Coordinates of C-alpha atoms in Angstrom, one line a residue:
M1 CA 125.5 115.2 148.1
F2 CA 124.0 113.5 151.1
D3 CA 120.8 111.5 151.7
K4 CA 118.7 111.9 154.8
A5 CA 120.0 110.4 158.0
K6 CA 119.9 106.6 158.4
K7 CA 118.9 106.8 162.1
P8 CA 116.5 109.7 162.7
I9 CA 115.7 111.0 166.1
T10 CA 112.1 110.2 167.2
R11 CA 109.8 112.3 169.3
G12 CA 107.8 110.0 171.4
Y13 CA 104.8 112.2 172.3
A14 CA 104.1 113.0 168.6
D15 CA 105.7 109.9 167.1
H16 CA 107.3 112.3 164.6
K17 CA 110.6 111.3 162.8
I18 CA 113.1 114.1 162.6
T19 CA 114.8 113.8 159.3
T20 CA 116.3 117.2 158.8
L21 CA 119.0 119.2 160.6
Q22 CA 116.6 122.0 161.3
E23 CA 114.1 119.7 163.0
G24 CA 116.9 118.1 164.9
F25 CA 118.2 121.4 166.3
A26 CA 114.7 122.5 167.1
A27 CA 114.1 119.3 169.1
T28 CA 117.4 119.5 171.0
N29 CA 116.9 123.2 171.9
N30 CA 113.5 122.6 173.4
L31 CA 114.1 119.6 175.6
A32 CA 111.8 120.9 178.3
D33 CA 108.8 120.5 175.9
L34 CA 109.6 116.9 175.0
E35 CA 108.3 113.9 176.9
E36 CA 110.9 111.5 175.5
I37 CA 113.7 111.4 173.0
K38 CA 114.5 107.9 171.7
V39 CA 118.1 107.7 170.7
P40 CA 119.7 104.8 168.9
E41 CA 121.8 102.6 171.2
N42 CA 125.0 103.1 169.2
C43 CA 124.8 106.9 169.2
N44 CA 126.7 109.1 171.7
V45 CA 124.6 111.6 173.7
C46 CA 125.9 114.9 174.8
D47 CA 125.8 116.1 178.4
D48 CA 122.7 118.3 177.6
G49 CA 120.9 115.3 176.2
S50 CA 121.3 116.2 172.5
T51 CA 122.6 113.9 169.9
P52 CA 125.7 115.0 167.9
I53 CA 125.5 115.0 164.1
T54 CA 128.2 112.6 163.0
D55 CA 129.2 111.3 159.6
D56 CA 128.0 107.8 160.3
L57 CA 124.4 109.1 160.2
F58 CA 124.7 109.8 156.5
E59 CA 125.7 108.0 153.3
L60 CA 126.8 109.3 149.9
A61 CA 124.1 109.5 147.3
H62 CA 124.8 107.5 144.1
H63 CA 125.9 109.7 141.2
D64 CA 126.1 108.4 137.6
T65 CA 127.9 110.9 135.3
S66 CA 127.0 109.1 132.1
E67 CA 123.3 109.1 133.1
A68 CA 123.3 112.8 133.9
E69 CA 124.9 113.6 130.5
R70 CA 122.4 111.3 128.7
I71 CA 119.4 113.1 130.4
G72 CA 120.9 116.6 129.7
Y73 CA 121.6 115.9 126.0
S74 CA 119.1 116.1 123.2
N75 CA 119.8 114.5 119.8
Y76 CA 117.0 116.3 118.1
S77 CA 117.7 117.0 114.4
Y78 CA 115.3 119.1 112.4
W79 CA 115.9 117.4 109.0
G80 CA 116.1 114.0 110.7
S81 CA 112.7 114.5 112.3
T82 CA 111.2 115.9 109.1
F83 CA 112.2 112.9 107.0
R84 CA 111.2 110.5 109.8
V85 CA 107.7 112.0 109.9
F86 CA 107.5 112.1 106.1
F87 CA 108.4 108.4 105.6
K88 CA 106.0 107.3 108.4
K89 CA 103.1 107.8 105.9
K90 CA 102.9 105.0 103.5
I91 CA 101.0 107.0 100.9
S92 CA 103.9 109.5 100.8
V93 CA 106.4 106.8 100.3
I94 CA 104.3 105.2 97.5
L95 CA 103.8 108.5 95.7
L96 CA 107.5 109.3 96.0
V97 CA 108.6 106.0 94.6
F98 CA 106.0 106.3 91.8
L99 CA 107.0 109.9 90.9
V100 CA 110.8 109.1 90.9
A101 CA 110.2 106.1 88.7
L102 CA 108.0 108.1 86.3
L103 CA 110.5 110.9 86.0
A104 CA 113.4 108.5 85.6
F105 CA 111.7 106.6 82.9
T106 CA 110.8 109.8 81.1
F107 CA 114.4 110.8 80.7
I108 CA 115.9 107.3 80.0
Q109 CA 113.1 106.3 77.5
P110 CA 115.0 107.5 74.4
L111 CA 118.0 105.3 75.4
L112 CA 115.9 102.1 75.6
P113 CA 116.0 99.6 72.7
N114 CA 113.3 99.5 70.0
Q115 CA 112.1 103.1 70.6
K116 CA 110.6 104.9 67.7
D117 CA 111.2 108.4 66.4
S118 CA 108.7 110.9 67.8
Y119 CA 108.8 113.0 64.6
K120 CA 108.7 110.3 62.0
V121 CA 105.5 109.5 60.0
Y122 CA 105.1 105.7 59.7
N123 CA 103.7 104.0 56.6
D124 CA 102.6 100.4 56.0
E125 CA 104.1 98.0 53.4
N126 CA 102.0 99.6 50.7
G127 CA 103.2 103.1 51.5
A128 CA 99.9 104.2 53.1
T129 CA 100.2 106.4 56.2
L130 CA 99.3 104.6 59.5
R131 CA 96.9 107.2 60.7
N132 CA 94.9 106.8 63.9
V133 CA 96.1 103.2 64.5
A134 CA 94.8 101.8 67.8
P135 CA 97.3 100.6 70.4
N136 CA 98.9 97.3 69.4
E137 CA 102.2 95.4 69.8
E138 CA 104.1 97.7 67.4
F139 CA 102.6 101.0 68.5
W140 CA 101.9 100.7 72.2
F141 CA 99.9 103.9 72.5
G142 CA 98.8 103.9 68.9
T143 CA 99.4 106.6 66.3
N144 CA 98.0 110.1 65.8
S145 CA 96.1 111.6 62.8
I146 CA 99.3 112.0 60.8
G147 CA 100.9 108.6 61.5
Q148 CA 103.3 109.5 64.3
D149 CA 104.0 107.1 67.2
L150 CA 102.1 108.4 70.3
W151 CA 104.3 106.4 72.8
S152 CA 107.5 108.3 71.9
R153 CA 105.6 111.6 71.4
I154 CA 104.0 111.4 74.9
W155 CA 107.4 110.8 76.6
K156 CA 109.0 113.5 74.5
G157 CA 106.1 115.9 75.4
T158 CA 106.5 115.0 79.1
R159 CA 110.2 115.9 78.9
T160 CA 109.3 119.2 77.3
S161 CA 106.7 120.1 79.9
L162 CA 108.9 119.1 82.7
F163 CA 111.7 121.2 81.3
I164 CA 109.3 124.2 81.3
G165 CA 108.1 123.4 84.8
I166 CA 111.6 123.1 86.3
C167 CA 112.9 126.3 84.6
V168 CA 109.9 128.3 85.7
A169 CA 110.0 126.9 89.3
V170 CA 113.8 127.7 89.6
C171 CA 113.2 131.2 88.2
N172 CA 110.4 132.0 90.5
I173 CA 112.3 130.7 93.5
V174 CA 115.4 132.7 92.8
I175 CA 113.5 136.0 92.0
G176 CA 111.2 135.4 94.9
L177 CA 114.0 134.8 97.4
I178 CA 116.0 137.9 96.3
L179 CA 113.2 140.4 96.0
G180 CA 111.3 138.9 99.0
S181 CA 114.4 139.1 101.2
I182 CA 115.0 142.8 100.3
W183 CA 111.3 143.6 100.6
G184 CA 111.0 142.1 104.0
Y185 CA 114.3 143.3 105.5
A186 CA 114.7 146.8 104.0
R187 CA 112.0 148.8 105.7
K188 CA 112.7 151.9 103.7
L189 CA 112.0 150.1 100.5
D190 CA 108.7 148.6 101.7
W191 CA 106.5 151.2 100.0
L192 CA 108.3 150.7 96.6
F193 CA 107.9 147.0 96.6
T194 CA 104.4 147.2 97.8
E195 CA 103.4 149.4 94.8
I196 CA 105.2 147.1 92.4
Y197 CA 103.4 144.1 93.9
N198 CA 100.0 145.9 93.7
L199 CA 100.7 146.8 90.0
F200 CA 101.4 143.2 88.9
D201 CA 98.9 141.6 91.3
N202 CA 95.9 143.5 90.0
I203 CA 96.4 142.2 86.5
P204 CA 94.9 138.7 86.0
Y205 CA 97.8 136.3 85.4
T206 CA 96.0 134.3 82.8
V207 CA 95.0 137.3 80.8
L208 CA 98.5 138.7 80.9
R209 CA 100.0 135.4 79.7
M210 CA 97.5 135.1 76.9
L211 CA 98.2 138.7 75.8
L212 CA 102.0 138.2 75.8
M213 CA 101.8 134.8 74.0
Y214 CA 99.6 136.4 71.4
I215 CA 102.0 139.4 70.9
L216 CA 105.3 137.5 71.0
R217 CA 106.4 134.8 68.7
P218 CA 105.3 131.4 70.1
S219 CA 108.3 129.3 71.1
L220 CA 109.7 127.4 74.1
K221 CA 111.7 130.4 75.3
T222 CA 108.7 132.7 75.0
M223 CA 106.6 130.2 77.1
I224 CA 109.2 130.2 79.8
F225 CA 109.6 134.0 79.8
V226 CA 105.9 134.6 80.0
M227 CA 105.5 132.3 83.0
C228 CA 108.5 133.7 84.8
L229 CA 107.3 137.2 84.2
T230 CA 104.2 136.6 86.4
G231 CA 105.1 133.6 88.5
W232 CA 107.5 135.3 90.9
I233 CA 104.8 137.6 92.4
G234 CA 103.2 135.2 94.8
M235 CA 106.5 133.7 95.8
T236 CA 108.0 137.1 96.6
K237 CA 105.1 138.1 98.8
Y238 CA 105.3 134.8 100.6
I239 CA 109.0 135.1 101.3
R240 CA 108.5 138.7 102.4
N241 CA 105.9 137.7 105.1
L242 CA 108.3 135.0 106.4
I243 CA 111.2 137.5 106.5
L244 CA 109.0 139.8 108.6
I245 CA 108.5 137.0 111.1
Y246 CA 112.2 136.1 111.5
R247 CA 113.6 139.6 111.1
D248 CA 113.1 140.7 114.7
R249 CA 113.9 137.5 116.4
E250 CA 116.4 137.7 119.4
F251 CA 119.4 136.2 117.5
N252 CA 118.9 138.7 114.6
L253 CA 118.6 141.7 117.0
A254 CA 121.8 140.5 118.7
S255 CA 123.6 140.3 115.3
R256 CA 122.5 143.8 114.4
C257 CA 123.8 145.1 117.8
L258 CA 127.1 143.5 117.1
G259 CA 127.4 145.3 113.7
T260 CA 126.8 142.3 111.5
P261 CA 126.0 143.4 107.9
S262 CA 122.4 143.0 106.7
S263 CA 123.5 140.8 103.8
K264 CA 125.2 138.4 106.2
I265 CA 122.2 138.3 108.5
I266 CA 119.9 137.4 105.6
A267 CA 122.2 134.8 104.2
K268 CA 123.3 133.2 107.5
N269 CA 120.4 133.7 109.9
I270 CA 117.2 134.1 107.9
L271 CA 117.4 132.1 104.6
P272 CA 118.4 128.8 106.3
Q273 CA 115.0 129.1 108.1
L274 CA 113.3 129.1 104.7
I275 CA 114.8 125.9 103.2
S276 CA 111.7 123.8 103.9
V277 CA 109.4 126.5 102.5
V278 CA 111.5 126.8 99.3
M279 CA 111.4 123.1 98.8
L280 CA 107.7 123.0 99.2
Q281 CA 107.1 126.0 96.9
T282 CA 109.3 124.4 94.2
A283 CA 107.4 121.1 94.4
L284 CA 104.1 123.1 93.9
A285 CA 105.5 125.4 91.2
I286 CA 106.4 122.6 88.8
P287 CA 102.9 121.2 88.3
D288 CA 101.5 124.7 88.2
A289 CA 103.8 125.6 85.3
I290 CA 102.9 122.4 83.5
G291 CA 99.2 123.1 84.0
S292 CA 99.7 126.6 82.6
E293 CA 101.5 125.3 79.5
V294 CA 98.7 122.8 78.9
F295 CA 96.1 125.5 79.2
L296 CA 97.8 128.0 76.9
T297 CA 98.5 125.3 74.3
Y298 CA 95.0 124.0 74.6
I299 CA 93.5 127.4 73.7
G300 CA 96.0 127.7 70.8
L301 CA 98.4 130.2 72.4
G302 CA 101.1 127.8 73.5
L303 CA 103.9 126.0 71.8
P304 CA 104.0 125.4 68.1
V305 CA 102.4 122.2 66.9
E306 CA 105.7 120.7 65.7
I307 CA 107.0 120.8 69.3
P308 CA 105.7 117.8 71.3
S309 CA 104.4 118.8 74.7
L310 CA 101.6 117.5 76.9
G311 CA 99.6 120.6 76.0
N312 CA 99.9 119.9 72.3
L313 CA 99.1 116.2 72.7
I314 CA 96.0 117.0 74.8
N315 CA 94.9 119.6 72.2
E316 CA 95.3 117.0 69.4
G317 CA 93.4 114.5 71.4
R318 CA 90.6 116.9 72.0
K319 CA 89.9 117.1 68.3
V320 CA 89.1 113.4 68.0
M321 CA 87.6 112.7 71.5
L322 CA 84.1 112.4 70.1
V323 CA 85.3 109.3 68.0
A324 CA 85.2 106.4 70.4
E325 CA 88.0 104.5 68.6
Q326 CA 90.3 107.4 68.8
R327 CA 89.8 108.6 72.4
Y328 CA 93.1 107.0 73.4
Q329 CA 94.8 110.0 71.8
L330 CA 93.4 112.1 74.6
L331 CA 93.4 109.5 77.4
F332 CA 97.1 108.8 77.6
P333 CA 98.4 112.4 77.8
V334 CA 95.7 113.3 80.3
L335 CA 96.8 110.3 82.5
I336 CA 100.4 111.4 82.4
V337 CA 99.5 115.1 83.3
S338 CA 97.2 113.9 86.1
A339 CA 99.8 111.5 87.6
I340 CA 102.6 114.2 87.6
T341 CA 100.3 117.0 88.9
I342 CA 98.7 114.9 91.7
S343 CA 102.0 113.4 92.8
F344 CA 103.7 116.7 93.1
Y345 CA 100.9 118.4 95.0
A346 CA 100.4 115.4 97.3
L347 CA 104.1 115.2 98.1
G348 CA 104.4 118.9 98.5
N349 CA 101.6 119.0 101.1
A350 CA 103.0 115.9 102.8
F351 CA 106.4 117.5 103.1
A352 CA 104.8 120.7 104.4
D353 CA 103.2 118.7 107.2
A354 CA 106.4 116.8 107.9
S355 CA 108.5 120.0 108.0
D356 CA 106.3 121.6 110.7
P357 CA 108.2 121.3 114.0
R358 CA 104.9 120.9 115.9
N359 CA 104.6 117.4 114.2
H360 CA 108.1 116.4 115.4
K361 CA 108.1 114.1 118.5

């Protein structure tokens, strides 16, 4: 690589500096049209008046290999950029720390010292049942109408509701990924899956869940089964739409031309593109399942009364909410449900924004 000449030839009549070889040759081939050619003193002049192009008129340009590699290399990382954008928002960090602490305490609470039994009915020294005792040093959240400790029952109920939410979310994600991938990629089966989707989608989810819970024997397994039976529908349609977007991308067309099996294309090329979507839908499915459990139990079609759950606790608190001294029985479980639901939804939306490549800088 060469820079322009150190000592350019100058045309006197136009006062124009000749800095390229083309201009130099044009000038030397038309000497009759020039009034004057100023040549540096240390340059040799040919017999015809032209100036020879010699190496001393040029110098090597500086070339830095490391700088060229640095400019040509990009250290962009999708997940690195996603988490960097996510943790830039203080509210997201605060909610994440709060939710992790809440969930961790929920599961380690039985292991802490001086914890009471969630099923035991407590009596005073005289043998009288401690019913509807307001929160105090012994019973931090008070007792319910039959003398059970609300503190231990609320955390027990939170574990039950979280278990339902996680099971339903995982079931919906697995079924949604499998059926959605087949629906979106296998064009010949599109009509079949469309009819199945229309059949389930036209039945109101709430009515179907209420009907099944009424027919089947109420239990924890029944609750999970009923929610999984209807929860996969929306997830399947969502995955199918995304598969349609990625199916005909250039790299997938190239894979099909090379004879790559469809199962491998889905597993290697398409599903990795949906990881952020799966994480988001999982975060939103957990509070949705908890809310459904609370609603079904609230209307009397949920879990049996003897199983502590947030829905059962809210239903018990509803019965005494008109008594000012006993409203704490409704307040505490409602606060726990609200904290979990709001945190999951807020974190899910924050992660959705952070996972959008358009927000990566």
